[in-house]
Short mmCIF file of C-alpha atoms and ligand atoms in Angstrom, two decimals:
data_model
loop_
_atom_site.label_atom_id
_atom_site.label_comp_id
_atom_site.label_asym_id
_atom_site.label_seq_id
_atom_site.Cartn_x
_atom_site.Cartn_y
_atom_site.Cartn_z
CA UNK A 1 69.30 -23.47 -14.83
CA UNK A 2 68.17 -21.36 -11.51
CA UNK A 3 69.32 -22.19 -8.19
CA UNK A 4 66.59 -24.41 -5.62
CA UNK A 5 65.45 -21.89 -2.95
CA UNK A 6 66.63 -22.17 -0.32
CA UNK A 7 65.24 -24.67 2.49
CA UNK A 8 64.31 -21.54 4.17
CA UNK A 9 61.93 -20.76 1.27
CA UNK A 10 60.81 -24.27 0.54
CA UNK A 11 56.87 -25.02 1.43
CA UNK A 12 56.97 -27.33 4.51
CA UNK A 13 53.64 -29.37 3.24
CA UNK A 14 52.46 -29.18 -0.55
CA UNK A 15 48.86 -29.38 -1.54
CA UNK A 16 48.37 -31.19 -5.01
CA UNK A 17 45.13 -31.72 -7.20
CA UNK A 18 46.32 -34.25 -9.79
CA UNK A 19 44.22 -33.06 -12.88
CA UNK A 20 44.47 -34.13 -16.37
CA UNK A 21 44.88 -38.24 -16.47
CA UNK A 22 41.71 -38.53 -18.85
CA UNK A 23 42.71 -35.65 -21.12
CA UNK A 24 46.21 -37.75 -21.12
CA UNK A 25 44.55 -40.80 -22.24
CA UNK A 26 42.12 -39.29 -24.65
CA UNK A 27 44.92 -37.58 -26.38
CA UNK A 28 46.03 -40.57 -27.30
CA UNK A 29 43.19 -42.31 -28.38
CA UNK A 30 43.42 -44.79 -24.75
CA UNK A 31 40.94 -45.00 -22.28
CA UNK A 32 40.54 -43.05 -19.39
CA UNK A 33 41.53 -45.60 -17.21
CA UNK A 34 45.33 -45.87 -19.04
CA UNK A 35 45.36 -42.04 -17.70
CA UNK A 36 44.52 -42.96 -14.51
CA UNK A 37 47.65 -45.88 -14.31
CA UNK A 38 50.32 -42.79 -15.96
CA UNK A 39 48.92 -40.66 -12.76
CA UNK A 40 49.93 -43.42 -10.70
CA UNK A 41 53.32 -43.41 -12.00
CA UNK A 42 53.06 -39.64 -11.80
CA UNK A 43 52.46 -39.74 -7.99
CA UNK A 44 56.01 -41.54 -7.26
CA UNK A 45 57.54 -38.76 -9.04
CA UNK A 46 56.09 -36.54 -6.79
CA UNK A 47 56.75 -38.02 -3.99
CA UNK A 48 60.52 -38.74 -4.73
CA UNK A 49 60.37 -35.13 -5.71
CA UNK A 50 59.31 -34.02 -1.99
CA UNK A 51 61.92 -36.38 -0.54
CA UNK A 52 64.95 -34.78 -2.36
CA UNK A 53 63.80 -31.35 -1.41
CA UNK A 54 62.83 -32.32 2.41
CA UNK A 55 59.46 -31.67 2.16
CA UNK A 56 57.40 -32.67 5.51
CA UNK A 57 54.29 -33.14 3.82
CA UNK A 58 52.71 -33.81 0.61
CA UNK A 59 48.45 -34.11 0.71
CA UNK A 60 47.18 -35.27 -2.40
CA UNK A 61 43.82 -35.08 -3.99
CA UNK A 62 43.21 -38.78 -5.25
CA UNK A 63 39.12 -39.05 -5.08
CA UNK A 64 36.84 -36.60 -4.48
CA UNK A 65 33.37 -36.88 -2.82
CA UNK A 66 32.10 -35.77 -6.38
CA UNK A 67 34.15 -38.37 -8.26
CA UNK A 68 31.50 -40.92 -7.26
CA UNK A 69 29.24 -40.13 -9.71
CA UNK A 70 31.64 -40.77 -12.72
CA UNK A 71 30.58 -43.68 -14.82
CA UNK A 72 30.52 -47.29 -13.08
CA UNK A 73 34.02 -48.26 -15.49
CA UNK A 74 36.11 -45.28 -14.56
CA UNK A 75 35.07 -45.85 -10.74
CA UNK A 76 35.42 -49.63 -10.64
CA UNK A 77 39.12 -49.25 -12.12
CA UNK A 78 39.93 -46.56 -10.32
CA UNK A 79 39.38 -48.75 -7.23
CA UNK A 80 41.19 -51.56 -8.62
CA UNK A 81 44.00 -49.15 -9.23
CA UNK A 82 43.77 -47.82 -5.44
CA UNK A 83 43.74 -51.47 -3.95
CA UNK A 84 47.02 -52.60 -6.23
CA UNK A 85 48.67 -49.28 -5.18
CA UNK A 86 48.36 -50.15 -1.59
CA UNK A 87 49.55 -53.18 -2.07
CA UNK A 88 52.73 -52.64 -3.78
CA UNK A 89 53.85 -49.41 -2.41
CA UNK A 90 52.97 -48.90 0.95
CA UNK A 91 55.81 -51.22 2.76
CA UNK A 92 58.82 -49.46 0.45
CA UNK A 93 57.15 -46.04 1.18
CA UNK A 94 57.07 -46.86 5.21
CA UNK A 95 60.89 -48.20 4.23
CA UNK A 96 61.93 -44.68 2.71
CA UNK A 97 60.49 -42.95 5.68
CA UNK A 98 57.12 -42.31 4.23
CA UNK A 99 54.28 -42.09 6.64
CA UNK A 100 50.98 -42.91 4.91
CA UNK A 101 47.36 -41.50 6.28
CA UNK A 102 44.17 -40.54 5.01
CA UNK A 103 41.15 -38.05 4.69
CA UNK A 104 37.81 -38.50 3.75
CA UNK A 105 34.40 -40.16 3.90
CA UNK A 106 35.28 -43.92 4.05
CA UNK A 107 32.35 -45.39 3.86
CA UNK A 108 31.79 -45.82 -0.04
CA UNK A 109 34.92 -48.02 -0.49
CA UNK A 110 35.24 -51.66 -0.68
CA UNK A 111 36.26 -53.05 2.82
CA UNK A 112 39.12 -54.65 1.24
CA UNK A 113 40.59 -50.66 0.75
CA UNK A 114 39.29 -49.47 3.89
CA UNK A 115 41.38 -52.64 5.99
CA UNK A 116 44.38 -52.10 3.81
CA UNK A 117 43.46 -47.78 4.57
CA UNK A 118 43.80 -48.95 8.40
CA UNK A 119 46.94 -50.96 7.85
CA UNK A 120 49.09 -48.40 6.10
CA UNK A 121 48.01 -45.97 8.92
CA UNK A 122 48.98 -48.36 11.40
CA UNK A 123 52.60 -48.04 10.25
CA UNK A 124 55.19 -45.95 11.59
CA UNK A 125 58.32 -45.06 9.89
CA UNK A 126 61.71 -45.41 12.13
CA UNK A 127 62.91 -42.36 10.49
CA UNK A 128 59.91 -40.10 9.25
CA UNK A 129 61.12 -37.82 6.45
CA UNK A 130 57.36 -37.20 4.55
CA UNK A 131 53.77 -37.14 5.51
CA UNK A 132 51.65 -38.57 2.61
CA UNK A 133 47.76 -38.04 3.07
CA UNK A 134 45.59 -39.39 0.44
CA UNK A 135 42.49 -37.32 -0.02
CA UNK A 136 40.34 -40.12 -0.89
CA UNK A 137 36.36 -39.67 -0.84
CA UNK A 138 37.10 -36.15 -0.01
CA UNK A 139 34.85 -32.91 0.04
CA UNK A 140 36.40 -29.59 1.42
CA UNK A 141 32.58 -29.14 2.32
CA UNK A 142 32.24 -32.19 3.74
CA UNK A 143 35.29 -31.91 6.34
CA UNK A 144 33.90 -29.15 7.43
CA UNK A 145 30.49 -30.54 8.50
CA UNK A 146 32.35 -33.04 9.76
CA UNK A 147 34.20 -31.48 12.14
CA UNK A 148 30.71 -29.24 12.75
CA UNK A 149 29.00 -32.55 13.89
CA UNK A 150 31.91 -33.41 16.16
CA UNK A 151 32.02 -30.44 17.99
CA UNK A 152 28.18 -30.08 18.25
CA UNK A 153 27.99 -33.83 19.78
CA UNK A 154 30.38 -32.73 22.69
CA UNK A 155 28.42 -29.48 22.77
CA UNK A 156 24.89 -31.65 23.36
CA UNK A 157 26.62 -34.21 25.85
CA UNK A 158 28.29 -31.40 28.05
CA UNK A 159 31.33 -31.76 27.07
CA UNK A 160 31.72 -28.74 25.53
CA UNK A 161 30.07 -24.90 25.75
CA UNK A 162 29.24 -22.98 22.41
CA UNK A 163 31.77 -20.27 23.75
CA UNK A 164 34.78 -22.65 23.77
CA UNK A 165 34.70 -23.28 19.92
CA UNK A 166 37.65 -21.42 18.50
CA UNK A 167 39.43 -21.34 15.27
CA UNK A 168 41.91 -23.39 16.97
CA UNK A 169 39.55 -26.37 18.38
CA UNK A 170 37.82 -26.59 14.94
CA UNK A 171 41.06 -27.05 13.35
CA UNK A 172 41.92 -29.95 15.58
CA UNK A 173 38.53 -32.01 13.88
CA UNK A 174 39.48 -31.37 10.59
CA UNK A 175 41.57 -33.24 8.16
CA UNK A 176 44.89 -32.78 8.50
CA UNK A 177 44.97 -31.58 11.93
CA UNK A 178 48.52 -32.31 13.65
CA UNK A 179 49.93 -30.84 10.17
CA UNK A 180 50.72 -27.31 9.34
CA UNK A 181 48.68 -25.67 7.14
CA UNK A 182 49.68 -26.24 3.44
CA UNK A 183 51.93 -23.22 2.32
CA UNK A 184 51.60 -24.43 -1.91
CA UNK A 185 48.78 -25.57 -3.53
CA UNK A 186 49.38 -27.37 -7.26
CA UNK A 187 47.02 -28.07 -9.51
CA UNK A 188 47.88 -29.60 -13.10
CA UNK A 189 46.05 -29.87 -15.83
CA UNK A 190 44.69 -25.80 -16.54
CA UNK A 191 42.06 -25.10 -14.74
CA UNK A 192 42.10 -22.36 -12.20
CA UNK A 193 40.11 -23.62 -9.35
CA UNK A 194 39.84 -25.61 -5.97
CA UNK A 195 37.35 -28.00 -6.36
CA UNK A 196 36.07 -28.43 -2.85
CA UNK A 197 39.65 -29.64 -2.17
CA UNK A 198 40.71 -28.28 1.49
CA UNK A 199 38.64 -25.66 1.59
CA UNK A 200 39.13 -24.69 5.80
CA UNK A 201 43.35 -25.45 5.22
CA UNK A 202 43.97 -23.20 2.11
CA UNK A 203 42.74 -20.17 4.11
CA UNK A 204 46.57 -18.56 3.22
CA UNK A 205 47.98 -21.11 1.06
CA UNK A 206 50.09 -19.72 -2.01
CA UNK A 207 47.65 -21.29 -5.45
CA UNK A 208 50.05 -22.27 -8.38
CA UNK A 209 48.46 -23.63 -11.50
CA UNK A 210 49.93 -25.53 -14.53
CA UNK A 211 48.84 -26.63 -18.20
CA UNK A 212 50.54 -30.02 -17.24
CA UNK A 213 48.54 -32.77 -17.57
CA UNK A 214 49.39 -34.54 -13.92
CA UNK A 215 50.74 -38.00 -16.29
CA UNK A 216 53.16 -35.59 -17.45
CA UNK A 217 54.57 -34.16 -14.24
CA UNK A 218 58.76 -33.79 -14.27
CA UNK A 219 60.99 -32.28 -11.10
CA UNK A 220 61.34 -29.50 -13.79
CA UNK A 221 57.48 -28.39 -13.68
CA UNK A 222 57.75 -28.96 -9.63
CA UNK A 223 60.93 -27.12 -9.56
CA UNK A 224 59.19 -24.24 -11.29
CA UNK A 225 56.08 -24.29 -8.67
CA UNK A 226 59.04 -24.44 -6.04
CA UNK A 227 60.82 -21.06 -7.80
CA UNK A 228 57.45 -19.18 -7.88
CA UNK A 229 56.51 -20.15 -4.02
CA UNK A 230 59.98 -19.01 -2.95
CA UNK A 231 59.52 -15.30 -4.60
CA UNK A 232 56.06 -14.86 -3.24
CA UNK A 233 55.47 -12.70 -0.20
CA UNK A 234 53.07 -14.24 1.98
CA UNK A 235 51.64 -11.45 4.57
CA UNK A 236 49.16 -13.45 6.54
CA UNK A 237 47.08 -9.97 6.46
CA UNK A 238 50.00 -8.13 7.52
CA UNK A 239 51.77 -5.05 5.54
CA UNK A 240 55.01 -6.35 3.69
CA UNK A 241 56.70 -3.57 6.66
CA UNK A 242 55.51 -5.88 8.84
CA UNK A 243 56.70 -8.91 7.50
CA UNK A 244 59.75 -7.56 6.89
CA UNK A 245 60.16 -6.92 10.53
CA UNK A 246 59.97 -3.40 10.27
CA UNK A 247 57.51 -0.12 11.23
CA UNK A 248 54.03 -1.90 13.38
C1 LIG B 1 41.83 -36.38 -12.07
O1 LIG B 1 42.03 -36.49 -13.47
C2 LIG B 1 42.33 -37.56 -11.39
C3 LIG B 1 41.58 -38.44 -10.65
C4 LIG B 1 40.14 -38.28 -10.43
C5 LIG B 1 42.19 -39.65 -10.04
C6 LIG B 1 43.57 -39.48 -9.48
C7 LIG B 1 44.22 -40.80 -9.31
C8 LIG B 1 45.52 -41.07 -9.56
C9 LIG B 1 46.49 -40.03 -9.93
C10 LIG B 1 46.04 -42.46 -9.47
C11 LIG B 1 46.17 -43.06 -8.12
C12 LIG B 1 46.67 -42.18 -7.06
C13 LIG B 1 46.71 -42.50 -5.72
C14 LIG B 1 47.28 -41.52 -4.79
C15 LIG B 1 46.20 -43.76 -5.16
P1 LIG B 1 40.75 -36.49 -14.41
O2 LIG B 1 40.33 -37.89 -14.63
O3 LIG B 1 39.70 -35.58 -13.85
O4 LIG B 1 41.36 -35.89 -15.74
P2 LIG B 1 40.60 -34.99 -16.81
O5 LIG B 1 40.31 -33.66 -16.14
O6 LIG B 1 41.60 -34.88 -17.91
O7 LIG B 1 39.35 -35.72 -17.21
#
């Protein structure tokens, strides 16, 4: 067995796109939907995963703007699945120091999600030890525009000149803001892309991809993504020189 990485070399927020619960399912001859209830099971592993290792932040990709358009079944369960989750984990996460929020477009879910959304935000942790965002009715694409829209309202009342919008006030609309960037990105289940997940906040974030179907995730397949993060140089644009503090 390796040694963890140091804390020193340990990503401060992880970036996860759970991929794989209806390949799961299908595997075994179950429906989709029994996929969807092993990811859910899945998603407490990770996040007593980033609570032994004293992660700050764990953002995870639970329902894409895209995901919509799956059949009615699949949707309507996955809902179902949502609501219950709230439910029954939200008061032990706030209880382990988990703070719960959200990004995304609201406005497709059932009100009964989007009050119990709003209540889980509401709480605060006494002792904060993790982040949690949900991605939920997310588009990379569509935070974007969002925060587009918000800056070009205060730009047509006044508020705001053309010449003040910076990297820096942009990131402040978009989701996530008040976190640092991610520094890992996961996604399970084999395929090598991004899937209009965070598309402005993985500008420099280290990608790590795995064949693990996300029912199946372990601390040992974590660990692994951990071990690879903590031997990659990340330069920001920089030389490695630089990095390492030496020649300019
Ligand atoms: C992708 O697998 C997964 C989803 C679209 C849903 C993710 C939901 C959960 C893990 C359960 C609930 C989680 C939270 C945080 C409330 P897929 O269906 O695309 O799998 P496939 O690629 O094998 O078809």
């Amino acid at each position: 067995m390796t040694a963890a990485p140091p804390q020193s070399r340990l990503p401060r927020h992880l970036a996860v796109i759970m991929d794989g619960n209806g390949r799961w399912a299908q595997r075994r001859n179950r429906p989709r939907t029994l996929g969807h209830r092993a990811g859910a099971k899945a998603v407490q592993v990770c996040v007593d995963f980033c609570l032994s290792r004293g992660i700050e932040a764990l953002t995870l990709f639970a329902f894409s703007s895209e995901n919509w358009n799956r059949p009615e079944e699949e949707v309507g369960a996955l809902m179902k699945l949502f609501l219950r989750m709230l439910d029954s984990e939200v008061g032990e996460l706030n209880r382990r120091g988990v703070r719960v929020a959200f990004i995304g477009d609201r406005t497709g879910f059932p009100e009964a999600i989007r009050e119990r959304m709003a209540q889980a935000e509401a709480l605060r942790p006494a002792d904060q030890k993790l982040v949690l965002t949900i991605a939920a009715g997310y588009g990379g694409r569509w935070d974007i525009t969002q925060a587009c829209r918000s800056l070009a309202a205060d730009v047509a009342a006044g508020r705001l000149s053309p010449e003040d919008i910076t990297e820096t006030l942009l990131d402040s609309r978009i989701g996530l803001a008040g976190l640092p960037a991610p520094d890992l990105f996961i996604r399970t289940g084999g395929d090598l892309r991004i899937s209009n997940f965070l598309l402005w906040q993985l500008a420099y974030t280290e990608l790590w991809f795995t064949e693990t179907l996300w029912p199946d995730l372990s601390d040992e397949v974590l660990d692994a993504a951990l071990a690879a993060f903590a031997d990659r140089e990340r330069r920001f644009g920089l030389t490695s020189a630089q990095v390492a503090g030496g020649a300019t």
